[in-house]
Amino acid sequence: MTTVSWKPRELPTQGARTLPREYFVSPEIYQEEMDRLFARRWVCVDREERLSRPGDYFLAEVAGESLILLRDRGSGLRAFFNVCRHRGSRLCEAPSGRFAETIQCPYHAWTYGLDGRLLGAPTMTDVEGFAKGDWPLRQAAVVSWEGFLLVNLAPDPEPFESAFAPLLGRFARFHLPALRVGRTIEYEVKANWKLIVQNYSECYHCAPVHPALTRLTPPTLGENDLTEGPFIGGYMVLAEAASSLTMSGRACGVPVGALAPEDHRRVYYYSISPNFLLSLHPDYVMFHTLWPQAVDRTRIRCHWLFHPDTLADPRFDIDDGVKFWDLTNRQDWHVCELSQLGVSSRAYVPGPYSRRESCSIAFDRDYLRAMGRG
Ligand code: FES
Ligand code: FE
C-alpha cells in the first residue's frame, strides 16, 4: 500500500517487468524461497508481549520448521526447534501455553530445562559414552526489536544489528515497545506470498480497489524513503479533513508516541523482507506477518497495536481503525487472489510495471538477488 514513486531520484523503473509465471506456481521455487529467504533472514513471529512470564511459550512455523518460542527462567528469550534430541519426536503440540519447569517429550519422556539443557533421559545411564550435556535442544537465533520477536534459522545468522541497520532507531518516536495488541485477525489468502508483498508495496491500485482509502490518503501524495534492499517503503499524506485511517476519518486513540508534527499527517508503510509489513499511523500501528502455506496459499496475521491509554479508555473505539483496515485488507486479498489466478495461466507473460510501482520493482530486485538470480 506504499506511496507513489515518480521521483526522478529514485531507481529507474523503465522497462521493469513482473516476475515470470514459475515464481508463482512452482513448488520447487517455493521450497527454494523457504531455504534462501525464510530460513536465512530474520522473520517476524509475533510480539514479545505474548511471552510475559517465565515459562510462557508459543509455537511458530518458519520455513517448515516448528519452533518453540519461550521465555526462560532467567527471563531470556529462546527459540528451540520443536524436535527431541532422542529420536526426533515433535516435543510440543499445543500452540501456546506455559511450561511449569521443564519440557518433556511425549514419546520416551526425555526432559529438558527451559534453557534447553537435557535434564532427564530415563535409563540412558546404561549407554556407554552418553552424556546429557551433549544433547541440548537445538536453538534458532531470536531477538526482540521494538517489541517484535524475530527469529533466524540460519546456523550462522547475519547479526541482527547489521541486517537491520537501516531500521535501527528509525521508529524510536513511535514508542513501539510500549504499544499493546488491541486486535488480531487472521486471513487465509489463495495467493503466493510475493503477490501480497507486491500489492502492499504500491498504491497504483488504490483508486480502483480502495475508494475509502483513496479519500483519506490521496494516492499521489507521499514519498518513498527506503527504496532498495530488504526494507522498502515510505509514507503517504493524510487528506486535510482526516486525522487517521479509520472509518470515521478521526483518530481512534491517543498518539502512539512522541510524534513529530509531520507524523500526525502521515501513514508510513514498510515491507521488511521476507514476511513483515509494518504500517504506522498517528494513533495506531498495524503489522502483518505472512505465513506461506504453499506456493499458492498464504496465511496472514494482522495485528493492531495501540497505546495502553487508548485500550484502557472506553471512549476510544479501536474498531474504527480495525474495521477500516479489515475492509481494506479484504479488498487487497481479493485482487491478490485474482492475480494468482491470472499469473497461473499459460497466457500470462511478465507485464510492464508502471512508474508508480517502483517499490514492487525494488522488492523483486532484492528477492531475485536473495534467490541467487539477481
Ligand atoms: Fe523424545 Fe524419545 S523421541 S524421548
Ligand atoms: Fe491495497
Short mmCIF file of C-alpha atoms and ligand atoms in Angstrom, two decimals:
data_model
loop_
_atom_site.label_atom_id
_atom_site.label_comp_id
_atom_site.label_asym_id
_atom_site.label_seq_id
_atom_site.Cartn_x
_atom_site.Cartn_y
_atom_site.Cartn_z
CA MET A 1 0.00 0.00 0.00
CA THR A 2 3.03 2.22 -0.19
CA THR A 3 3.49 5.52 -1.83
CA VAL A 4 3.70 6.91 -5.28
CA SER A 5 7.03 6.67 -6.93
CA TRP A 6 7.65 9.11 -9.71
CA LYS A 7 10.52 10.93 -8.03
CA PRO A 8 13.36 11.27 -10.52
CA ARG A 9 15.99 10.50 -7.85
CA GLU A 10 14.51 7.04 -7.40
CA LEU A 11 15.83 3.99 -9.10
CA PRO A 12 14.98 3.67 -12.75
CA THR A 13 11.82 1.73 -13.34
CA GLN A 14 11.69 1.90 -17.10
CA GLY A 15 11.40 -1.44 -18.70
CA ALA A 16 10.92 -3.42 -15.50
CA ARG A 17 8.65 -6.42 -15.87
CA THR A 18 6.73 -8.52 -13.38
CA LEU A 19 8.13 -11.91 -12.37
CA PRO A 20 7.66 -14.90 -14.69
CA ARG A 21 4.90 -17.42 -14.07
CA GLU A 22 7.10 -20.08 -12.43
CA TYR A 23 7.74 -17.81 -9.45
CA PHE A 24 4.05 -18.06 -8.58
CA VAL A 25 3.33 -21.70 -9.40
CA SER A 26 6.49 -23.76 -8.94
CA PRO A 27 6.70 -25.85 -5.76
CA GLU A 28 10.46 -26.11 -6.35
CA ILE A 29 10.92 -22.33 -6.36
CA TYR A 30 8.67 -22.10 -3.29
CA GLN A 31 10.93 -24.57 -1.49
CA GLU A 32 13.98 -22.61 -2.55
CA GLU A 33 12.39 -19.45 -1.11
CA MET A 34 11.91 -21.23 2.18
CA ASP A 35 15.58 -22.22 2.19
CA ARG A 36 17.09 -18.99 0.91
CA LEU A 37 14.81 -16.36 2.44
CA PHE A 38 12.67 -17.72 5.26
CA ALA A 39 15.41 -19.95 6.73
CA ARG A 40 18.14 -17.31 6.36
CA ARG A 41 16.63 -13.90 7.00
CA TRP A 42 15.17 -12.50 10.22
CA VAL A 43 11.50 -13.48 10.27
CA CYS A 44 8.92 -11.73 12.47
CA VAL A 45 6.90 -14.22 14.52
CA ASP A 46 4.84 -12.03 16.87
CA ARG A 47 5.08 -9.53 19.72
CA GLU A 48 7.18 -10.04 22.81
CA GLU A 49 4.12 -9.37 24.97
CA ARG A 50 3.00 -12.94 24.22
CA LEU A 51 5.84 -14.13 26.45
CA SER A 52 5.29 -12.00 29.50
CA ARG A 53 6.11 -14.56 32.24
CA PRO A 54 8.88 -17.20 32.56
CA GLY A 55 7.62 -20.43 31.03
CA ASP A 56 5.23 -18.72 28.58
CA TYR A 57 5.58 -20.15 25.10
CA PHE A 58 4.00 -20.27 21.67
CA LEU A 59 4.76 -22.28 18.56
CA ALA A 60 5.65 -20.71 15.24
CA GLU A 61 6.26 -22.44 11.92
CA VAL A 62 9.03 -20.86 9.89
CA ALA A 63 10.30 -22.39 6.63
CA GLY A 64 8.51 -25.62 7.51
CA GLU A 65 10.18 -25.82 10.93
CA SER A 66 8.19 -25.83 14.15
CA LEU A 67 9.80 -23.55 16.73
CA ILE A 68 9.05 -23.18 20.43
CA LEU A 69 9.34 -19.50 21.36
CA LEU A 70 9.62 -19.17 25.11
CA ARG A 71 10.76 -17.06 27.99
CA ASP A 72 13.19 -18.97 30.18
CA ARG A 73 13.57 -18.77 33.95
CA GLY A 74 16.24 -16.07 33.64
CA SER A 75 13.74 -14.06 31.54
CA GLY A 76 15.77 -14.69 28.40
CA LEU A 77 14.08 -15.33 25.07
CA ARG A 78 14.58 -18.68 23.39
CA ALA A 79 13.60 -20.24 20.08
CA PHE A 80 14.00 -24.01 20.23
CA PHE A 81 13.48 -26.34 17.32
CA ASN A 82 10.48 -28.45 18.33
CA VAL A 83 12.50 -31.65 17.87
CA CYS A 84 13.52 -34.11 20.58
CA ARG A 85 17.22 -35.00 20.63
CA HIS A 86 16.42 -38.70 21.18
CA ARG A 87 14.52 -39.91 18.15
CA GLY A 88 13.35 -36.60 16.87
CA SER A 89 9.74 -36.57 18.04
CA ARG A 90 7.80 -33.32 17.98
CA LEU A 91 8.02 -32.18 21.59
CA CYS A 92 5.18 -29.80 21.99
CA GLU A 93 1.79 -29.83 20.25
CA ALA A 94 -0.35 -27.17 21.96
CA PRO A 95 0.06 -23.92 20.01
CA SER A 96 0.66 -21.85 23.14
CA GLY A 97 0.73 -22.15 26.89
CA ARG A 98 3.08 -22.17 29.84
CA PHE A 99 5.71 -24.71 30.85
CA ALA A 100 5.94 -25.14 34.63
CA GLU A 101 9.63 -26.06 34.92
CA THR A 102 10.53 -28.35 32.06
CA ILE A 103 9.65 -29.53 28.57
CA GLN A 104 9.01 -33.27 28.43
CA CYS A 105 8.95 -35.31 25.25
CA PRO A 106 5.69 -37.26 24.92
CA TYR A 107 7.46 -40.28 23.42
CA HIS A 108 10.11 -41.60 25.88
CA ALA A 109 9.93 -38.78 28.41
CA TRP A 110 13.27 -37.12 27.91
CA THR A 111 13.02 -33.89 29.84
CA TYR A 112 14.58 -30.53 29.05
CA GLY A 113 15.02 -27.36 31.09
CA LEU A 114 13.63 -24.09 29.79
CA ASP A 115 17.22 -23.21 28.87
CA GLY A 116 17.23 -26.27 26.58
CA ARG A 117 19.56 -28.47 28.67
CA LEU A 118 18.69 -32.15 28.77
CA LEU A 119 17.88 -32.82 32.41
CA GLY A 120 16.42 -36.33 32.37
CA ALA A 121 16.75 -39.29 29.98
CA PRO A 122 15.34 -42.47 31.52
CA THR A 123 17.78 -45.43 31.64
CA MET A 124 20.30 -43.72 29.38
CA THR A 125 22.97 -44.01 32.09
CA ASP A 126 23.37 -47.61 30.81
CA VAL A 127 24.58 -46.32 27.47
CA GLU A 128 28.31 -46.09 27.22
CA GLY A 129 29.61 -42.61 26.42
CA PHE A 130 26.21 -40.96 26.79
CA ALA A 131 26.40 -37.56 28.45
CA LYS A 132 23.30 -35.43 28.92
CA GLY A 133 25.38 -32.31 28.32
CA ASP A 134 25.90 -33.38 24.71
CA TRP A 135 22.18 -33.31 23.88
CA PRO A 136 20.58 -29.92 24.50
CA LEU A 137 17.66 -28.75 22.36
CA ARG A 138 18.79 -27.07 19.18
CA GLN A 139 18.14 -23.36 19.04
CA ALA A 140 17.48 -20.70 16.46
CA ALA A 141 18.55 -17.09 16.98
CA VAL A 142 15.86 -14.84 18.43
CA VAL A 143 15.76 -11.11 19.14
CA SER A 144 13.24 -8.63 20.39
CA TRP A 145 13.26 -5.46 18.33
CA GLU A 146 10.80 -2.64 19.05
CA GLY A 147 8.63 -5.19 20.86
CA PHE A 148 8.58 -7.57 17.86
CA LEU A 149 10.07 -11.05 18.10
CA LEU A 150 12.19 -12.10 15.15
CA VAL A 151 13.91 -15.42 14.59
CA ASN A 152 16.64 -16.54 12.26
CA LEU A 153 17.04 -20.24 11.49
CA ALA A 154 20.46 -19.99 9.87
CA PRO A 155 23.20 -21.90 11.67
CA ASP A 156 25.37 -18.79 11.38
CA PRO A 157 22.86 -15.94 11.07
CA GLU A 158 23.74 -12.48 9.91
CA PRO A 159 23.89 -10.46 13.16
CA PHE A 160 20.58 -8.69 13.67
CA GLU A 161 22.27 -5.31 14.21
CA SER A 162 23.91 -5.39 10.81
CA ALA A 163 20.97 -6.98 8.99
CA PHE A 164 18.54 -4.38 10.39
CA ALA A 165 20.94 -1.41 10.46
CA PRO A 166 18.73 0.79 8.21
CA LEU A 167 15.79 0.36 10.60
CA LEU A 168 17.52 0.62 13.98
CA GLY A 169 16.30 3.72 15.80
CA ARG A 170 14.21 4.78 12.81
CA PHE A 171 10.88 4.41 14.63
CA ALA A 172 12.00 5.45 18.13
CA ARG A 173 9.46 8.28 18.33
CA PHE A 174 6.61 5.79 17.86
CA HIS A 175 7.44 4.08 21.20
CA LEU A 176 6.72 0.70 19.63
CA PRO A 177 7.86 -1.45 22.60
CA ALA A 178 5.21 0.19 24.83
CA LEU A 179 2.30 -0.49 22.45
CA ARG A 180 -0.05 -3.41 23.02
CA VAL A 181 -2.07 -5.59 20.66
CA GLY A 182 -5.71 -4.50 20.66
CA ARG A 183 -6.94 -6.77 17.90
CA THR A 184 -5.70 -9.62 15.72
CA ILE A 185 -7.39 -11.01 12.60
CA GLU A 186 -6.14 -13.99 10.63
CA TYR A 187 -6.80 -14.36 6.91
CA GLU A 188 -6.33 -17.27 4.54
CA VAL A 189 -5.46 -15.96 1.12
CA LYS A 190 -5.29 -18.07 -2.04
CA ALA A 191 -2.25 -16.28 -3.40
CA ASN A 192 1.52 -16.58 -3.42
CA TRP A 193 3.14 -14.61 -0.61
CA LYS A 194 5.06 -12.38 -3.04
CA LEU A 195 1.85 -11.12 -4.64
CA ILE A 196 0.82 -9.90 -1.20
CA VAL A 197 4.09 -8.02 -0.66
CA GLN A 198 3.98 -6.61 -4.18
CA ASN A 199 0.43 -5.41 -3.59
CA TYR A 200 1.39 -3.80 -0.27
CA SER A 201 4.25 -2.01 -2.00
CA GLU A 202 2.28 0.14 -4.41
CA CYS A 203 -0.73 2.43 -4.47
CA TYR A 204 -1.26 2.30 -8.23
CA HIS A 205 -4.18 0.01 -7.37
CA CYS A 206 -5.62 2.28 -4.66
CA ALA A 207 -8.06 4.30 -6.74
CA PRO A 208 -9.81 1.30 -8.33
CA VAL A 209 -9.60 -1.04 -5.31
CA HIS A 210 -9.82 1.19 -2.21
CA PRO A 211 -12.24 4.11 -2.64
CA ALA A 212 -12.34 4.78 1.14
CA LEU A 213 -8.56 4.73 1.49
CA THR A 214 -8.19 6.98 -1.54
CA ARG A 215 -10.41 9.61 0.10
CA LEU A 216 -8.26 9.62 3.26
CA THR A 217 -4.81 9.37 1.66
CA PRO A 218 -4.78 10.53 -1.96
CA PRO A 219 -2.53 8.11 -3.88
CA THR A 220 -0.46 10.92 -5.37
CA LEU A 221 0.71 12.42 -2.06
CA GLY A 222 3.71 10.76 -0.49
CA GLU A 223 7.30 9.77 -0.81
CA ASN A 224 9.42 6.65 -0.52
CA ASP A 225 12.40 6.85 1.80
CA LEU A 226 13.71 3.27 1.66
CA THR A 227 13.96 2.23 -1.95
CA GLU A 228 16.46 -0.61 -2.15
CA GLY A 229 17.25 -3.84 -0.32
CA PRO A 230 15.19 -5.90 2.14
CA PHE A 231 13.42 -2.86 3.65
CA ILE A 232 11.28 -0.82 1.30
CA GLY A 233 8.66 1.86 1.81
CA GLY A 234 7.80 5.40 2.70
CA TYR A 235 4.83 7.49 3.67
CA MET A 236 1.52 8.77 2.36
CA VAL A 237 -0.07 12.04 3.42
CA LEU A 238 -3.48 12.24 5.07
CA ALA A 239 -6.11 14.37 3.38
CA GLU A 240 -6.79 17.67 5.12
CA ALA A 241 -10.05 16.53 6.73
CA ALA A 242 -8.60 13.23 8.02
CA SER A 243 -6.69 12.52 11.24
CA SER A 244 -6.05 8.84 10.62
CA LEU A 245 -7.10 5.85 8.56
CA THR A 246 -10.38 4.93 10.27
CA MET A 247 -13.98 4.50 9.12
CA SER A 248 -14.79 7.96 10.50
CA GLY A 249 -11.52 9.61 9.43
CA ARG A 250 -10.95 10.64 13.06
CA ALA A 251 -8.23 9.30 15.36
CA CYS A 252 -9.29 6.22 17.31
CA GLY A 253 -6.79 6.67 20.14
CA VAL A 254 -4.16 8.87 21.68
CA PRO A 255 -0.95 9.37 19.69
CA VAL A 256 1.16 6.22 19.88
CA GLY A 257 4.34 8.08 20.85
CA ALA A 258 6.14 11.41 20.89
CA LEU A 259 5.46 12.11 17.24
CA ALA A 260 6.87 14.93 15.14
CA PRO A 261 4.26 17.36 13.77
CA GLU A 262 4.52 15.85 10.27
CA ASP A 263 3.92 12.33 11.65
CA HIS A 264 0.39 13.40 12.58
CA ARG A 265 -0.30 13.94 8.87
CA ARG A 266 1.30 10.75 7.58
CA VAL A 267 0.93 6.98 7.41
CA TYR A 268 4.20 5.09 6.98
CA TYR A 269 4.41 1.73 5.23
CA TYR A 270 7.42 -0.58 5.20
CA SER A 271 7.85 -4.10 3.89
CA ILE A 272 10.52 -5.91 5.88
CA SER A 273 11.64 -8.97 3.96
CA PRO A 274 10.56 -11.64 3.94
CA ASN A 275 7.32 -11.69 5.96
CA PHE A 276 6.77 -8.48 7.92
CA LEU A 277 4.67 -5.47 6.82
CA LEU A 278 4.71 -2.52 9.21
CA SER A 279 2.20 0.34 8.88
CA LEU A 280 2.48 3.26 11.30
CA HIS A 281 -0.43 5.63 11.83
CA PRO A 282 -0.54 8.53 14.30
CA ASP A 283 -2.91 6.69 16.67
CA TYR A 284 -2.18 3.02 15.98
CA VAL A 285 0.33 0.71 14.37
CA MET A 286 -0.75 -2.19 12.22
CA PHE A 287 1.51 -5.05 11.28
CA HIS A 288 1.02 -8.08 9.09
CA THR A 289 3.03 -11.27 9.26
CA LEU A 290 2.89 -13.57 6.22
CA TRP A 291 2.96 -17.33 6.70
CA PRO A 292 3.30 -19.08 3.35
CA GLN A 293 1.42 -22.39 3.37
CA ALA A 294 2.07 -23.45 -0.23
CA VAL A 295 3.12 -21.79 -3.47
CA ASP A 296 -0.44 -20.51 -3.96
CA ARG A 297 -1.64 -20.02 -0.36
CA THR A 298 -0.64 -17.64 2.41
CA ARG A 299 -1.92 -17.22 5.94
CA ILE A 300 -1.79 -13.61 7.05
CA ARG A 301 -2.00 -12.41 10.62
CA CYS A 302 -2.88 -8.77 11.02
CA HIS A 303 -2.42 -7.09 14.39
CA TRP A 304 -3.40 -3.61 15.54
CA LEU A 305 -1.23 -2.04 18.25
CA PHE A 306 -2.36 0.84 20.44
CA HIS A 307 -1.07 2.98 23.26
CA PRO A 308 -2.12 1.35 26.58
CA ASP A 309 -4.08 4.54 27.42
CA THR A 310 -6.19 4.02 24.29
CA LEU A 311 -7.01 0.43 25.26
CA ALA A 312 -7.89 1.47 28.82
CA ASP A 313 -10.21 4.30 27.80
CA PRO A 314 -13.74 3.19 26.78
CA ARG A 315 -14.26 6.50 24.97
CA PHE A 316 -11.97 5.22 22.22
CA ASP A 317 -13.46 2.88 19.65
CA ILE A 318 -10.50 0.94 18.28
CA ASP A 319 -12.87 -0.79 15.87
CA ASP A 320 -12.94 2.46 13.92
CA GLY A 321 -9.36 1.68 12.80
CA VAL A 322 -9.69 -2.11 12.81
CA LYS A 323 -12.77 -2.10 10.56
CA PHE A 324 -11.14 0.32 8.15
CA TRP A 325 -8.18 -1.97 7.59
CA ASP A 326 -10.17 -5.18 7.73
CA LEU A 327 -12.18 -3.82 4.80
CA THR A 328 -9.03 -2.61 3.01
CA ASN A 329 -7.21 -5.89 3.69
CA ARG A 330 -10.06 -7.89 2.19
CA GLN A 331 -10.06 -5.68 -0.90
CA ASP A 332 -6.32 -6.35 -1.23
CA TRP A 333 -6.60 -10.10 -0.68
CA HIS A 334 -9.30 -10.26 -3.34
CA VAL A 335 -7.11 -8.68 -6.01
CA CYS A 336 -4.15 -10.81 -4.86
CA GLU A 337 -6.31 -13.91 -5.41
CA LEU A 338 -7.31 -12.63 -8.84
CA SER A 339 -3.60 -12.11 -9.57
CA GLN A 340 -2.78 -15.65 -8.50
CA LEU A 341 -5.43 -16.99 -10.88
CA GLY A 342 -4.09 -14.87 -13.73
CA VAL A 343 -0.37 -15.41 -13.27
CA SER A 344 -1.01 -19.16 -13.15
CA SER A 345 -2.36 -19.05 -16.68
CA ARG A 346 -0.40 -20.26 -19.67
CA ALA A 347 -1.37 -16.97 -21.28
CA TYR A 348 0.45 -14.91 -18.64
CA VAL A 349 3.77 -13.40 -19.58
CA PRO A 350 5.57 -10.81 -17.44
CA GLY A 351 3.93 -7.40 -17.86
CA PRO A 352 5.41 -3.90 -17.73
CA TYR A 353 5.47 -2.20 -14.34
CA SER A 354 4.35 1.42 -14.12
CA ARG A 355 6.49 4.15 -12.58
CA ARG A 356 4.15 4.11 -9.59
CA GLU A 357 5.22 0.56 -8.73
CA SER A 358 8.88 1.29 -8.01
CA CYS A 359 8.67 -0.35 -4.56
CA SER A 360 7.30 -3.55 -6.10
CA ILE A 361 10.17 -3.44 -8.58
CA ALA A 362 12.63 -2.93 -5.71
CA PHE A 363 11.08 -5.88 -3.88
CA ASP A 364 11.51 -8.11 -6.95
CA ARG A 365 15.12 -6.96 -7.33
CA ASP A 366 16.01 -7.77 -3.71
CA TYR A 367 14.11 -11.05 -3.93
CA LEU A 368 15.92 -12.19 -7.08
CA ARG A 369 19.25 -11.26 -5.55
CA ALA A 370 18.46 -13.29 -2.43
CA MET A 371 17.44 -16.19 -4.65
CA GLY A 372 20.80 -16.04 -6.42
CA ARG A 373 19.24 -14.85 -9.67
CA GLY A 374 19.90 -11.10 -9.44
FE1 FES B 1 11.76 -37.88 22.57
FE2 FES B 1 12.27 -40.46 22.57
S1 FES B 1 11.80 -39.20 20.87
S2 FES B 1 12.16 -39.13 24.22
FE FE B 2 -4.15 -2.10 -1.25
#
